[in-house]
């Protein structure tokens, strides 16, 4: 097990390093000199020189990368060109919103996927199973942003149950806060749950053929208890992998969902910074998201270890 | 160790049994419908995109100020075809109505299909060639080459795709060429994996060993023996990628970050959003067209995958 | 206590109807042991799994099938009826302890589960009982073992755990489906002795399945020999060994692994293969492989009929009688 964790940890460090280099190279590759972009059209050459010096653009690329890494290590990601806000502060203040959105959407997705997947496996081939299978297939063909608009139209504009856009902080009350997250997280969850459900279903069908399920049946336990206590956990390893794999898509989904619902998260920060051509914020957000993604994947791997006692003692081979 | 491998094999066999059980005959007809309907729709969208210039309708950007937000079926007077070459105003029926600037929805949908399809089809081609080539090489020669390729693709995959895409669009600009290259780049790892997995399964087969014994060179084995077997699963996989990329292009144009000069489905949805309450069709018509197209590619890919027998567990 | 009458279990598959069990009848009295012997594929597992409803949904039972248990009919088509007896009155030990224990649950959890569910014991009580059970099946250091996962135990220990699970609710009937086939030869006898001891102590009836006549020789009161989904010979153990009538039984007898043979040698000493159960051969199903077969054997099916003192066999030309010629 120690070997497994070390291996994953080494990979984590390697990928973080590569990601930082890539992010940096992108800025270094800018076609037009960003100094012009920042200073505006009627800047004097002196002003431009000053900005270039501040950004270190007059130095060698490797030297710049070294400097950049050094300041990164000290938690300094530079400042916004527009608002002068430190990049890291801007990200930290938006982070809770994004995390809440991601967590809630995963929770909704799992709440849909687990009962549906378990039941469909238990009654594989039944009418319910087939209908749900086709519905799921249709739903993954709906782009997240389209689904968001459909939900807004139905639940905000027609039924007027929930707000169409906007954000209430937690300080305004838990319910007020949650209300603003229902439609955004559903927009993500209603697409994300399908692969989760399918994976769980097919793994569960395989598990239900195992001898130990016959054994549990022979004990005279009721079906629901066999499904939840005996079959669910051994069937959920691929589910967790998929959960991890989906996080990339999820972050992408969160970007656009935050923009549509005007939630002040990192996605909206990034998109707005792109519109405003605020390089430092864009660079910071991309780095942050990429590293966050790698770290989450690492955590998912560790979750695997916690869930399967065989890996826990046996080691990487399993 | 051997036990877990054994368990895995059994699992795969069980999955196969599940997949192949059930009344096949009864599903046959349904399968055919589910194959031909998507093909028909994709052909239709293709036809529209290719022939958009020749239809008697206004240009997608022509604004008829007298018919702003007109409901479907409204008639108006518009120049037909390119503005400069048209011969005055002609009587015209806006079959799907106009948007809030008085532009014809049918015309915008047909021209919008061009961006979606160009990106959706060209980008996977890049991934197919580069990723497929790399994957076959890695699966055939293994060793350092494979290790390096896995490292590189892992790093690409470590970026959430859309963020990488935004970064590319932001730093390099959102021209059609840039977008195609960027999206193509993003699909490389996926094709790489499919190609490698399939090559691995064929590299040990008798016909390859036989070709080797007869003194065929590695390159000719790859081209003559392995490629014909690997290409089908990759093409089928490409269909699923096309569906995905149409959505990604939709997201970008919805955000206003795709090709800025051309009409696009995502852009129409974004513009229609402002009037969602009073004129929901402005959003829902392009959204529905997009949904049908994505669904068709997904369906087609899914059905054909069942037929060409790609083992997902190998990927 | 257990009466099985005309049990037919057929699988409806894409290839056709697999007649895995095709008209099996027998009785089993309280506290007795019935050994069921037959080559691999003869339908032993399907037979006992039918009794507990542990088959996939492709399995269908024949219309005349009737099962009685403790004087009452047992509807093996009904999950509710089966759940009345599963675990509490009839328990089962499976062939492969590597796959029959849940890999992600502790040994203790798997034992206490039925204690809590069927007997309504609380956590602490159930745990004490589980420790006692583990101890009684001969696992040392029961208190430590109870918190371990199956993969931490050897095959023999796992099978003991499986036996402990089966015994938890004091069943009246224990079914052991080839409980030692997957185990090392050196521990096979230990497990069989353990089963015999528990059976005697608890006054249970037992069905002991094996493909090895040697296994049931000293351990069963009666023996039923199965071939191609049917019982072809049945007798009290001593009688059967003294006077085998079916050529098939005799072939099985000759196939008993000798000590010097490598362990787990598959039973391939009978020439030919068991018949296809979708299209079983006409007449006697053993005819294609039988050295004594005559034309009558393929024309007419021999009924399962008696010689004396409970000895029944289905054969036109039994061993020990002159052939047709
Ligand atoms: N689920 C099933 N579907 C179809 N045929 C089956 C199934 N299970 C068992 N069989 C068939 O039933 C016959 C008897 O099998 P089994 O009872 O396992 O034999 P034994 O336990 O005596 O070795 C075999 O021919 C087997 O192929
Ligand atoms: S009936 Fe005929 S074929 Fe069957 S076992 Fe007896 S002798 Fe052999
Ligand atoms: Mg068996």
Short mmCIF file of N, CA, C and O in Angstrom, two decimals, chain A residues 209-225 229-231 233-234 237 307-310 312-314, chain C residues 49 52-55 83 86-87 90 92 94 96 99-105 109-110 113-114 117-118 149 151-152 162 165:
data_model
loop_
_atom_site.label_atom_id
_atom_site.label_comp_id
_atom_site.label_asym_id
_atom_site.label_seq_id
_atom_site.Cartn_x
_atom_site.Cartn_y
_atom_site.Cartn_z
N UNK A 209 -24.16 -11.94 -9.85
CA UNK A 209 -23.95 -13.33 -10.24
C UNK A 209 -22.91 -14.01 -9.37
O UNK A 209 -22.63 -15.19 -9.56
N UNK A 210 -22.29 -13.27 -8.49
CA UNK A 210 -21.22 -13.85 -7.68
C UNK A 210 -21.79 -14.84 -6.67
O UNK A 210 -22.93 -14.72 -6.23
N UNK A 211 -20.91 -15.75 -6.27
CA UNK A 211 -21.29 -16.75 -5.28
C UNK A 211 -21.69 -16.13 -3.95
O UNK A 211 -22.60 -16.59 -3.29
N UNK A 212 -20.98 -15.06 -3.56
CA UNK A 212 -21.28 -14.54 -2.23
C UNK A 212 -22.66 -13.90 -2.17
O UNK A 212 -23.21 -13.72 -1.08
N UNK A 213 -23.21 -13.56 -3.33
CA UNK A 213 -24.58 -13.06 -3.33
C UNK A 213 -25.55 -14.23 -3.13
O UNK A 213 -26.52 -14.14 -2.38
N UNK A 214 -25.25 -15.36 -3.80
CA UNK A 214 -26.04 -16.57 -3.55
C UNK A 214 -26.00 -16.92 -2.07
O UNK A 214 -27.01 -17.30 -1.46
N UNK A 215 -24.81 -16.80 -1.51
CA UNK A 215 -24.62 -17.08 -0.09
C UNK A 215 -25.52 -16.17 0.76
O UNK A 215 -26.20 -16.64 1.68
N UNK A 216 -25.52 -14.88 0.43
CA UNK A 216 -26.34 -13.94 1.20
C UNK A 216 -27.82 -14.28 1.03
O UNK A 216 -28.60 -14.22 1.98
N UNK A 217 -28.20 -14.69 -0.19
CA UNK A 217 -29.58 -15.09 -0.42
C UNK A 217 -29.91 -16.31 0.42
O UNK A 217 -30.99 -16.40 1.02
N UNK A 218 -28.96 -17.26 0.44
CA UNK A 218 -29.19 -18.49 1.19
C UNK A 218 -29.34 -18.21 2.68
O UNK A 218 -29.88 -19.02 3.42
N UNK A 219 -28.86 -17.05 3.12
CA UNK A 219 -29.06 -16.69 4.52
C UNK A 219 -30.49 -16.25 4.80
O UNK A 219 -30.85 -16.03 5.95
N UNK A 220 -31.26 -16.01 3.73
CA UNK A 220 -32.64 -15.59 3.93
C UNK A 220 -32.79 -14.10 4.15
O UNK A 220 -33.79 -13.65 4.69
N UNK A 221 -31.80 -13.31 3.70
CA UNK A 221 -31.92 -11.86 3.85
C UNK A 221 -32.85 -11.32 2.77
O UNK A 221 -32.90 -11.85 1.67
N UNK A 222 -33.58 -10.25 3.07
CA UNK A 222 -34.45 -9.66 2.05
C UNK A 222 -33.63 -8.99 0.95
O UNK A 222 -32.49 -8.59 1.16
N UNK A 223 -34.25 -8.86 -0.23
CA UNK A 223 -33.54 -8.39 -1.41
C UNK A 223 -32.86 -7.03 -1.19
O UNK A 223 -31.70 -6.86 -1.53
N UNK A 224 -33.58 -6.10 -0.60
CA UNK A 224 -32.99 -4.76 -0.49
C UNK A 224 -31.74 -4.78 0.36
O UNK A 224 -30.78 -4.08 0.13
N UNK A 225 -31.75 -5.66 1.35
CA UNK A 225 -30.60 -5.74 2.23
C UNK A 225 -29.41 -6.37 1.52
O UNK A 225 -28.26 -5.93 1.69
N UNK A 229 -26.30 -4.02 1.33
CA UNK A 229 -25.20 -4.40 2.22
C UNK A 229 -24.15 -5.26 1.51
O UNK A 229 -22.98 -5.15 1.79
N UNK A 230 -24.60 -6.14 0.62
CA UNK A 230 -23.65 -7.08 0.03
C UNK A 230 -23.18 -6.68 -1.36
O UNK A 230 -22.04 -6.91 -1.71
N UNK A 231 -24.06 -6.13 -2.16
CA UNK A 231 -23.72 -5.95 -3.57
C UNK A 231 -23.19 -4.55 -3.88
O UNK A 231 -22.37 -4.39 -4.75
N UNK A 233 -21.26 -2.19 -2.33
CA UNK A 233 -19.86 -1.78 -2.16
C UNK A 233 -18.93 -2.47 -3.14
O UNK A 233 -18.12 -1.81 -3.79
N UNK A 234 -19.02 -3.81 -3.29
CA UNK A 234 -18.13 -4.42 -4.27
C UNK A 234 -18.41 -3.97 -5.70
O UNK A 234 -17.60 -4.20 -6.58
N UNK A 237 -16.47 0.19 -7.37
CA UNK A 237 -15.11 0.63 -7.66
C UNK A 237 -15.03 1.39 -8.97
O UNK A 237 -14.43 2.45 -9.05
N UNK A 307 -11.70 1.96 0.21
CA UNK A 307 -12.93 1.21 -0.02
C UNK A 307 -12.69 -0.28 -0.20
O UNK A 307 -13.52 -1.10 0.14
N UNK A 308 -11.53 -0.62 -0.76
CA UNK A 308 -11.28 -2.03 -1.05
C UNK A 308 -10.24 -2.58 -0.09
O UNK A 308 -9.06 -2.31 -0.21
N UNK A 309 -10.68 -3.38 0.87
CA UNK A 309 -9.74 -3.89 1.86
C UNK A 309 -8.62 -4.71 1.22
O UNK A 309 -7.57 -4.87 1.80
N UNK A 310 -8.86 -5.23 0.02
CA UNK A 310 -7.83 -6.04 -0.60
C UNK A 310 -6.62 -5.21 -0.99
O UNK A 310 -5.49 -5.60 -0.82
N UNK A 312 -5.93 -2.36 0.46
CA UNK A 312 -5.43 -1.77 1.69
C UNK A 312 -4.29 -2.60 2.27
O UNK A 312 -3.33 -2.08 2.77
N UNK A 313 -4.43 -3.94 2.19
CA UNK A 313 -3.36 -4.75 2.77
C UNK A 313 -2.40 -5.29 1.73
O UNK A 313 -1.23 -5.44 2.00
N UNK A 314 -2.91 -5.57 0.53
CA UNK A 314 -2.09 -6.30 -0.43
C UNK A 314 -1.05 -5.43 -1.11
O UNK A 314 0.03 -5.89 -1.44
N UNK C 49 -29.48 -26.00 -5.65
CA UNK C 49 -29.80 -24.58 -5.74
C UNK C 49 -31.29 -24.38 -6.01
O UNK C 49 -31.87 -23.39 -5.59
N UNK C 52 -33.34 -24.00 -2.88
CA UNK C 52 -33.28 -22.72 -2.17
C UNK C 52 -33.54 -21.53 -3.08
O UNK C 52 -33.39 -20.39 -2.67
N UNK C 53 -33.92 -21.80 -4.33
CA UNK C 53 -34.21 -20.68 -5.23
C UNK C 53 -32.99 -19.83 -5.52
O UNK C 53 -33.10 -18.61 -5.57
N UNK C 54 -31.84 -20.44 -5.73
CA UNK C 54 -30.62 -19.66 -5.93
C UNK C 54 -30.15 -19.72 -7.38
O UNK C 54 -28.97 -19.74 -7.65
N UNK C 55 -31.09 -19.75 -8.31
CA UNK C 55 -30.72 -19.85 -9.71
C UNK C 55 -31.08 -18.57 -10.45
O UNK C 55 -31.94 -17.82 -10.00
N UNK C 83 -37.84 -17.42 1.64
CA UNK C 83 -37.19 -16.66 2.70
C UNK C 83 -37.63 -17.11 4.10
O UNK C 83 -36.99 -16.78 5.08
N UNK C 86 -34.90 -20.20 4.19
CA UNK C 86 -33.49 -19.90 3.93
C UNK C 86 -32.81 -19.41 5.21
O UNK C 86 -33.31 -18.54 5.89
N UNK C 87 -31.66 -19.95 5.45
CA UNK C 87 -30.90 -19.47 6.60
C UNK C 87 -31.37 -20.05 7.92
O UNK C 87 -30.59 -20.56 8.69
N UNK C 90 -33.00 -24.17 6.40
CA UNK C 90 -32.10 -24.83 5.45
C UNK C 90 -30.92 -23.90 5.21
O UNK C 90 -31.11 -22.72 4.91
N UNK C 92 -26.76 -23.49 3.52
CA UNK C 92 -25.96 -24.08 2.45
C UNK C 92 -24.50 -23.66 2.56
O UNK C 92 -24.19 -22.53 2.91
N UNK C 94 -21.13 -23.51 0.10
CA UNK C 94 -20.86 -23.57 -1.33
C UNK C 94 -19.51 -24.19 -1.62
O UNK C 94 -18.70 -24.41 -0.73
N UNK C 96 -16.81 -23.13 -3.52
CA UNK C 96 -15.54 -22.42 -3.51
C UNK C 96 -15.53 -21.31 -2.47
O UNK C 96 -16.15 -20.27 -2.66
N UNK C 99 -14.88 -17.59 -3.38
CA UNK C 99 -15.86 -16.69 -3.98
C UNK C 99 -17.15 -16.61 -3.17
O UNK C 99 -17.98 -15.76 -3.43
N UNK C 100 -17.33 -17.49 -2.20
CA UNK C 100 -18.63 -17.50 -1.55
C UNK C 100 -18.70 -16.56 -0.34
O UNK C 100 -19.76 -16.36 0.22
N UNK C 101 -17.55 -15.99 0.05
CA UNK C 101 -17.60 -15.00 1.13
C UNK C 101 -17.48 -13.61 0.53
O UNK C 101 -16.76 -13.40 -0.44
N UNK C 102 -18.20 -12.67 1.13
CA UNK C 102 -18.16 -11.30 0.62
C UNK C 102 -16.80 -10.68 0.91
O UNK C 102 -16.40 -10.57 2.06
N UNK C 103 -16.07 -10.26 -0.15
CA UNK C 103 -14.69 -9.80 0.06
C UNK C 103 -14.60 -8.49 0.84
O UNK C 103 -13.54 -8.21 1.39
N UNK C 104 -15.66 -7.70 0.86
CA UNK C 104 -15.53 -6.40 1.51
C UNK C 104 -16.21 -6.34 2.87
O UNK C 104 -16.33 -5.28 3.46
N UNK C 105 -16.67 -7.48 3.38
CA UNK C 105 -17.25 -7.48 4.72
C UNK C 105 -16.39 -8.33 5.65
O UNK C 105 -15.83 -9.34 5.22
N UNK C 109 -19.06 -9.65 10.55
CA UNK C 109 -20.27 -9.04 10.02
C UNK C 109 -21.09 -10.06 9.25
O UNK C 109 -22.32 -10.07 9.30
N UNK C 110 -20.38 -10.96 8.54
CA UNK C 110 -21.11 -11.94 7.73
C UNK C 110 -21.78 -13.01 8.58
O UNK C 110 -22.77 -13.60 8.16
N UNK C 113 -24.78 -11.11 10.83
CA UNK C 113 -25.88 -10.61 10.02
C UNK C 113 -27.15 -11.46 10.16
O UNK C 113 -28.24 -10.94 10.44
N UNK C 114 -27.00 -12.78 9.96
CA UNK C 114 -28.23 -13.58 10.04
C UNK C 114 -28.69 -13.74 11.48
O UNK C 114 -29.89 -13.84 11.74
N UNK C 117 -30.65 -10.63 12.03
CA UNK C 117 -31.87 -10.55 11.23
C UNK C 117 -32.89 -11.61 11.63
O UNK C 117 -34.07 -11.31 11.82
N UNK C 118 -32.44 -12.87 11.78
CA UNK C 118 -33.40 -13.94 12.06
C UNK C 118 -33.72 -14.07 13.54
O UNK C 118 -34.86 -14.33 13.91
N UNK C 149 -10.90 -9.71 7.23
CA UNK C 149 -11.61 -9.89 5.96
C UNK C 149 -11.25 -11.25 5.37
O UNK C 149 -10.17 -11.78 5.65
N UNK C 151 -10.01 -12.26 2.67
CA UNK C 151 -8.75 -12.44 1.95
C UNK C 151 -7.58 -12.64 2.90
O UNK C 151 -6.49 -12.99 2.46
N UNK C 152 -7.80 -12.40 4.19
CA UNK C 152 -6.72 -12.61 5.15
C UNK C 152 -6.68 -14.06 5.65
O UNK C 152 -5.83 -14.40 6.45
N UNK C 162 -17.47 -20.23 6.28
CA UNK C 162 -18.72 -20.46 5.55
C UNK C 162 -19.60 -21.44 6.31
O UNK C 162 -20.83 -21.28 6.37
N UNK C 165 -21.17 -19.67 9.21
CA UNK C 165 -22.30 -18.86 8.75
C UNK C 165 -23.54 -19.73 8.56
O UNK C 165 -24.64 -19.39 8.99
#
